[in-house]
Amino acid sequence: MDLTLNDEQEALRTATADWCRDNMALEDARWRAPGLWAELEAMGWTGMTAPGMDLDHATEAVVFCELGRSIAPIGLLSTAAANRWFADGFAGKVALALPADEPGDMRVLDPGGSAAVLMWQADKLCLFVTPDDAPHAPTIDLSTDQCRRSWTVSVQSDNTAAPLHLQLLAAAYAVGCADAARDMAADYAKLRQQFDRPIGWFQALKHICSDMAVRAAVARSQLYYAACALDAGHADAAFHISAAKRLADQAALDNGRANIQVHGGIGMTDEAAPHLCLKRAHLLQFIAPADAALLLKDPV
């Protein structure tokens, strides 16, 4: 299986990275511009997964990695999945739901401006049409609000690929988060000086940054393989996607922690940006989590 990006995928990746750098900087994740969602829609990312676009899952994964690198809105995941798996599509934003502690309740992530909510389950996706009229509160990820809603009548997608698709996109977000933490740490290691040398010159920091690079590369390779397996309809695609989510979540968490360590004292402050990657990584763990039973299944 060839995991090398083709010319179209590389062009999409570059265009996405350039736009995110100029319009959706990671450092501004706590204070996104009110018109950001309209700009994302205009760029086509909310509907790029729709059936008529004819993009394969591998290409989607490439683009969503770049969006995840800039801590793009969580609602992009649910909106993209809803546009692919629900026949009529949805004009506008679709929030993402997690099961809440109380039976019959759900925790809605990124609800602002949404008219529907998508919930991931291991065997299906459920869509709830509900207005955004509940009070919002922050999550651990400072770029994402939440609210509580009660269960309502839903539309379900029983296509077995539907939950795998959302899990794949969430894994891509986590890979992008791991990449962002790696790059932030490496850039700071070149800039910050101690004993008249950049701190990246010291072996202890080199090892930390090298480990971050390896974790991100491993997670990205598994993500691309899983996406290609889903495109090819392989019987073990669910296993590979679950493995991709597990590796991506762990890479994002470990790189987020290492990034704060490389930044030292300033990395612990709220004013600095390193904690944004770590907090997004923690939130992504709860979205379409890897199935431990699937990953630890008995050998045949």
Short mmCIF file of C-alpha atoms in Angstrom, two decimals:
data_model
loop_
_atom_site.label_atom_id
_atom_site.label_comp_id
_atom_site.label_asym_id
_atom_site.label_seq_id
_atom_site.Cartn_x
_atom_site.Cartn_y
_atom_site.Cartn_z
CA MET A 1 0.00 0.00 0.00
CA ASP A 2 1.51 3.33 -1.14
CA LEU A 3 1.17 5.96 1.60
CA THR A 4 2.95 8.70 -0.37
CA LEU A 5 0.80 11.76 -1.04
CA ASN A 6 -0.13 12.28 -4.68
CA ASP A 7 0.00 15.70 -6.36
CA GLU A 8 -3.64 16.51 -5.60
CA GLN A 9 -3.30 15.57 -1.93
CA GLU A 10 -0.09 17.58 -1.56
CA ALA A 11 -1.75 20.61 -3.18
CA LEU A 12 -4.74 20.36 -0.82
CA ARG A 13 -2.45 19.94 2.18
CA THR A 14 -0.36 22.96 1.24
CA ALA A 15 -3.39 25.14 0.53
CA THR A 16 -5.00 24.16 3.85
CA ALA A 17 -1.80 24.78 5.81
CA ASP A 18 -1.31 28.20 4.18
CA TRP A 19 -4.90 29.28 4.87
CA CYS A 20 -4.79 28.10 8.48
CA ARG A 21 -1.53 29.93 9.08
CA ASP A 22 -2.99 33.20 7.76
CA ASN A 23 -6.56 32.95 9.09
CA MET A 24 -6.74 30.50 12.01
CA ALA A 25 -3.53 30.73 14.03
CA LEU A 26 -3.24 28.24 16.89
CA GLU A 27 -2.31 31.04 19.29
CA ASP A 28 -5.73 32.62 18.73
CA ALA A 29 -7.70 29.46 19.55
CA ARG A 30 -9.22 30.99 22.68
CA TRP A 31 -10.57 34.01 20.83
CA ARG A 32 -11.74 32.86 17.39
CA ALA A 33 -13.26 35.55 15.19
CA PRO A 34 -17.08 35.46 15.09
CA GLY A 35 -17.07 34.97 11.32
CA LEU A 36 -14.65 32.03 11.32
CA TRP A 37 -17.30 29.38 10.66
CA ALA A 38 -18.59 31.27 7.62
CA GLU A 39 -15.02 31.40 6.30
CA LEU A 40 -14.60 27.65 6.84
CA GLU A 41 -17.81 27.04 4.91
CA ALA A 42 -16.64 29.33 2.12
CA MET A 43 -13.38 27.37 1.85
CA GLY A 44 -15.43 24.16 1.46
CA TRP A 45 -14.10 22.22 4.46
CA THR A 46 -17.50 21.72 6.06
CA GLY A 47 -18.80 20.00 2.93
CA MET A 48 -15.68 18.46 1.44
CA THR A 49 -16.71 15.01 2.64
CA ALA A 50 -20.12 15.08 0.92
CA PRO A 51 -20.68 12.19 -1.53
CA GLY A 52 -20.75 14.47 -4.57
CA MET A 53 -17.23 15.71 -3.83
CA ASP A 54 -15.84 12.21 -4.51
CA LEU A 55 -12.85 12.65 -2.19
CA ASP A 56 -11.43 9.49 -0.67
CA HIS A 57 -10.88 9.10 3.05
CA ALA A 58 -7.12 9.33 2.66
CA THR A 59 -7.41 12.83 1.18
CA GLU A 60 -9.80 13.89 3.92
CA ALA A 61 -7.33 12.66 6.55
CA VAL A 62 -4.54 14.75 5.00
CA VAL A 63 -6.66 17.92 5.11
CA PHE A 64 -8.03 17.33 8.60
CA CYS A 65 -4.51 16.84 9.94
CA GLU A 66 -3.72 20.38 8.87
CA LEU A 67 -6.96 21.70 10.35
CA GLY A 68 -6.21 19.88 13.60
CA ARG A 69 -2.74 21.44 13.67
CA SER A 70 -4.41 24.85 14.04
CA ILE A 71 -6.93 23.61 16.65
CA ALA A 72 -9.84 24.06 14.25
CA PRO A 73 -13.38 23.99 15.71
CA ILE A 74 -14.55 20.60 16.95
CA GLY A 75 -17.80 21.14 15.05
CA LEU A 76 -15.94 20.56 11.78
CA LEU A 77 -15.71 16.84 12.63
CA SER A 78 -19.44 16.37 13.16
CA THR A 79 -20.45 18.64 10.28
CA ALA A 80 -18.20 16.79 7.85
CA ALA A 81 -19.51 13.40 8.98
CA ALA A 82 -23.15 14.54 8.83
CA ASN A 83 -22.70 15.83 5.28
CA ARG A 84 -21.41 12.45 4.13
CA TRP A 85 -23.73 10.01 5.88
CA PHE A 86 -27.12 11.67 5.97
CA ALA A 87 -28.77 11.72 2.59
CA ASP A 88 -30.14 15.24 2.44
CA GLY A 89 -27.08 16.86 3.99
CA PHE A 90 -27.35 19.81 6.33
CA ALA A 91 -26.91 23.47 5.53
CA GLY A 92 -24.98 24.91 8.42
CA LYS A 93 -23.17 23.71 11.46
CA VAL A 94 -23.68 20.35 13.20
CA ALA A 95 -22.43 20.14 16.80
CA LEU A 96 -20.82 17.02 18.28
CA ALA A 97 -22.41 15.14 21.18
CA LEU A 98 -20.90 12.90 23.84
CA PRO A 99 -23.01 10.75 26.18
CA ALA A 100 -23.47 12.53 29.51
CA ASP A 101 -23.43 11.03 32.99
CA GLU A 102 -27.21 11.05 33.38
CA PRO A 103 -29.32 8.63 31.29
CA GLY A 104 -31.09 10.44 28.49
CA ASP A 105 -28.66 13.38 28.50
CA MET A 106 -25.89 14.29 26.11
CA ARG A 107 -23.01 16.71 26.36
CA VAL A 108 -22.88 18.87 23.21
CA LEU A 109 -19.50 20.22 22.10
CA ASP A 110 -19.14 23.39 20.05
CA PRO A 111 -22.90 24.09 19.99
CA GLY A 112 -22.74 27.75 18.98
CA GLY A 113 -24.80 28.43 15.86
CA SER A 114 -25.75 24.79 15.28
CA ALA A 115 -29.19 23.46 14.37
CA ALA A 116 -28.36 19.75 14.73
CA VAL A 117 -26.18 17.49 16.87
CA LEU A 118 -24.29 14.36 15.83
CA MET A 119 -23.47 11.59 18.32
CA TRP A 120 -20.90 8.87 17.64
CA GLN A 121 -21.56 5.31 18.71
CA ALA A 122 -19.35 2.34 17.90
CA ASP A 123 -21.85 0.89 15.42
CA LYS A 124 -23.66 3.97 14.09
CA LEU A 125 -24.03 7.73 13.97
CA CYS A 126 -27.12 9.43 15.42
CA LEU A 127 -28.32 12.86 14.30
CA PHE A 128 -30.53 15.03 16.53
CA VAL A 129 -32.24 18.09 15.11
CA THR A 130 -32.27 20.57 17.98
CA PRO A 131 -31.83 24.35 18.27
CA ASP A 132 -28.89 25.99 20.00
CA ASP A 133 -30.86 27.42 22.91
CA ALA A 134 -29.11 25.98 25.99
CA PRO A 135 -26.53 27.94 28.03
CA HIS A 136 -22.89 27.29 27.14
CA ALA A 137 -19.98 26.58 29.46
CA PRO A 138 -16.27 26.05 28.72
CA THR A 139 -14.59 22.65 28.42
CA ILE A 140 -11.02 21.79 29.34
CA ASP A 141 -10.20 22.84 25.75
CA LEU A 142 -10.47 26.62 25.86
CA SER A 143 -11.45 26.78 22.19
CA THR A 144 -14.57 24.64 22.72
CA ASP A 145 -17.80 25.40 24.58
CA GLN A 146 -20.34 22.83 25.69
CA CYS A 147 -23.96 22.54 26.77
CA ARG A 148 -26.26 19.81 28.08
CA ARG A 149 -29.21 18.51 26.09
CA SER A 150 -31.81 15.80 26.52
CA TRP A 151 -32.21 12.97 24.03
CA THR A 152 -34.69 13.65 21.26
CA VAL A 153 -35.94 11.75 18.22
CA SER A 154 -32.96 11.04 16.00
CA VAL A 155 -32.06 9.92 12.50
CA GLN A 156 -29.53 7.09 12.38
CA SER A 157 -26.97 6.00 9.84
CA ASP A 158 -26.52 2.25 10.03
CA ASN A 159 -23.75 2.17 7.42
CA THR A 160 -20.86 0.46 9.21
CA ALA A 161 -18.40 2.89 7.64
CA ALA A 162 -20.12 5.96 9.17
CA PRO A 163 -18.72 5.70 12.74
CA LEU A 164 -15.34 4.70 11.32
CA HIS A 165 -15.29 7.85 9.22
CA LEU A 166 -15.85 10.14 12.22
CA GLN A 167 -13.26 8.21 14.23
CA LEU A 168 -10.76 8.62 11.39
CA LEU A 169 -11.33 12.39 11.20
CA ALA A 170 -10.93 12.67 14.99
CA ALA A 171 -7.66 10.74 14.73
CA ALA A 172 -6.52 13.17 12.02
CA TYR A 173 -7.24 16.09 14.37
CA ALA A 174 -5.11 14.40 17.05
CA VAL A 175 -2.24 13.83 14.62
CA GLY A 176 -2.37 17.51 13.72
CA CYS A 177 -2.34 18.39 17.42
CA ALA A 178 0.76 16.23 17.94
CA ASP A 179 2.42 17.92 14.97
CA ALA A 180 1.62 21.37 16.35
CA ALA A 181 3.16 20.58 19.75
CA ARG A 182 6.27 19.14 18.07
CA ASP A 183 6.78 22.18 15.87
CA MET A 184 6.15 24.61 18.73
CA ALA A 185 8.76 22.87 20.90
CA ALA A 186 11.35 22.67 18.11
CA ASP A 187 10.91 26.36 17.21
CA TYR A 188 11.28 27.42 20.84
CA ALA A 189 14.37 25.21 21.28
CA LYS A 190 16.01 27.11 18.42
CA LEU A 191 15.03 30.51 19.81
CA ARG A 192 15.57 30.26 23.59
CA GLN A 193 19.20 30.59 24.65
CA GLN A 194 21.01 29.44 27.77
CA PHE A 195 24.75 29.57 28.40
CA ASP A 196 25.12 31.48 25.10
CA ARG A 197 23.62 28.62 23.08
CA PRO A 198 20.12 27.73 21.85
CA ILE A 199 18.66 25.21 24.30
CA GLY A 200 18.10 22.84 21.37
CA TRP A 201 21.88 22.38 21.28
CA PHE A 202 21.75 20.42 24.55
CA GLN A 203 21.34 16.67 24.25
CA ALA A 204 18.52 16.40 26.77
CA LEU A 205 16.35 18.75 24.69
CA LYS A 206 17.37 17.03 21.45
CA HIS A 207 16.11 13.72 22.80
CA ILE A 208 12.76 15.22 23.85
CA CYS A 209 12.20 16.84 20.45
CA SER A 210 13.32 13.71 18.61
CA ASP A 211 10.86 11.59 20.56
CA MET A 212 8.10 14.05 19.70
CA ALA A 213 8.95 13.78 16.00
CA VAL A 214 8.92 9.97 16.13
CA ARG A 215 5.56 9.83 17.92
CA ALA A 216 3.98 12.18 15.38
CA ALA A 217 5.43 10.27 12.42
CA VAL A 218 4.22 6.90 13.72
CA ALA A 219 0.72 8.24 14.36
CA ARG A 220 0.54 9.84 10.90
CA SER A 221 1.69 6.65 9.17
CA GLN A 222 -0.96 4.59 10.94
CA LEU A 223 -3.60 7.22 10.12
CA TYR A 224 -2.78 7.11 6.40
CA TYR A 225 -2.76 3.30 6.40
CA ALA A 226 -6.13 3.20 8.19
CA ALA A 227 -7.63 5.69 5.72
CA CYS A 228 -6.41 3.64 2.76
CA ALA A 229 -7.79 0.46 4.37
CA LEU A 230 -11.20 2.11 4.73
CA ASP A 231 -11.11 3.29 1.11
CA ALA A 232 -10.20 -0.21 -0.05
CA GLY A 233 -12.97 -1.81 2.01
CA HIS A 234 -10.58 -4.08 3.90
CA ALA A 235 -12.17 -6.35 6.49
CA ASP A 236 -9.74 -5.14 9.17
CA ALA A 237 -10.30 -1.42 8.50
CA ALA A 238 -12.04 -0.98 11.88
CA PHE A 239 -8.99 -2.39 13.67
CA HIS A 240 -6.59 -0.08 11.85
CA ILE A 241 -8.75 2.99 12.44
CA SER A 242 -9.03 2.17 16.14
CA ALA A 243 -5.24 1.73 16.25
CA ALA A 244 -4.82 5.07 14.47
CA LYS A 245 -7.04 6.80 17.04
CA ARG A 246 -5.16 5.20 19.93
CA LEU A 247 -1.73 6.18 18.57
CA ALA A 248 -2.85 9.67 17.58
CA ASP A 249 -4.42 10.40 20.98
CA GLN A 250 -1.31 9.19 22.80
CA ALA A 251 1.01 11.15 20.52
CA ALA A 252 -1.03 14.31 21.04
CA LEU A 253 -1.00 13.89 24.83
CA ASP A 254 2.68 13.00 25.12
CA ASN A 255 3.78 15.72 22.70
CA GLY A 256 1.59 18.26 24.48
CA ARG A 257 3.27 17.46 27.80
CA ALA A 258 6.75 17.45 26.26
CA ASN A 259 6.08 20.81 24.60
CA ILE A 260 5.32 22.37 27.98
CA GLN A 261 8.51 20.83 29.39
CA VAL A 262 10.64 22.27 26.58
CA HIS A 263 9.15 25.72 27.18
CA GLY A 264 10.06 25.49 30.87
CA GLY A 265 8.59 28.12 33.18
CA ILE A 266 6.82 30.06 30.46
CA GLY A 267 5.20 26.86 29.25
CA MET A 268 3.24 26.62 32.49
CA THR A 269 1.60 30.04 32.05
CA ASP A 270 -1.86 30.72 30.68
CA GLU A 271 -0.54 33.52 28.48
CA ALA A 272 1.68 31.14 26.50
CA ALA A 273 0.28 28.77 23.87
CA PRO A 274 1.71 25.30 24.75
CA HIS A 275 -1.18 24.36 27.05
CA LEU A 276 -3.65 24.81 24.18
CA CYS A 277 -2.29 21.70 22.43
CA LEU A 278 -2.41 19.61 25.59
CA LYS A 279 -5.96 20.64 26.46
CA ARG A 280 -7.20 19.88 22.93
CA ALA A 281 -5.46 16.48 23.17
CA HIS A 282 -7.33 15.69 26.39
CA LEU A 283 -10.66 16.60 24.78
CA LEU A 284 -9.99 14.49 21.68
CA GLN A 285 -9.59 11.39 23.86
CA PHE A 286 -13.34 11.46 24.56
CA ILE A 287 -14.35 11.76 20.89
CA ALA A 288 -14.85 8.42 19.10
CA PRO A 289 -12.37 6.65 21.42
CA ALA A 290 -10.39 3.60 20.39
CA ASP A 291 -12.04 0.26 21.18
CA ALA A 292 -9.75 -1.57 23.60
CA ALA A 293 -11.59 -4.86 23.02
CA LEU A 294 -10.96 -4.57 19.29
CA LEU A 295 -7.28 -3.74 19.72
CA LEU A 296 -6.77 -6.55 22.25
CA LYS A 297 -8.82 -9.21 20.50
CA ASP A 298 -7.69 -12.83 20.85
CA PRO A 299 -5.52 -14.12 17.99
CA VAL A 300 -7.25 -16.49 15.59
#
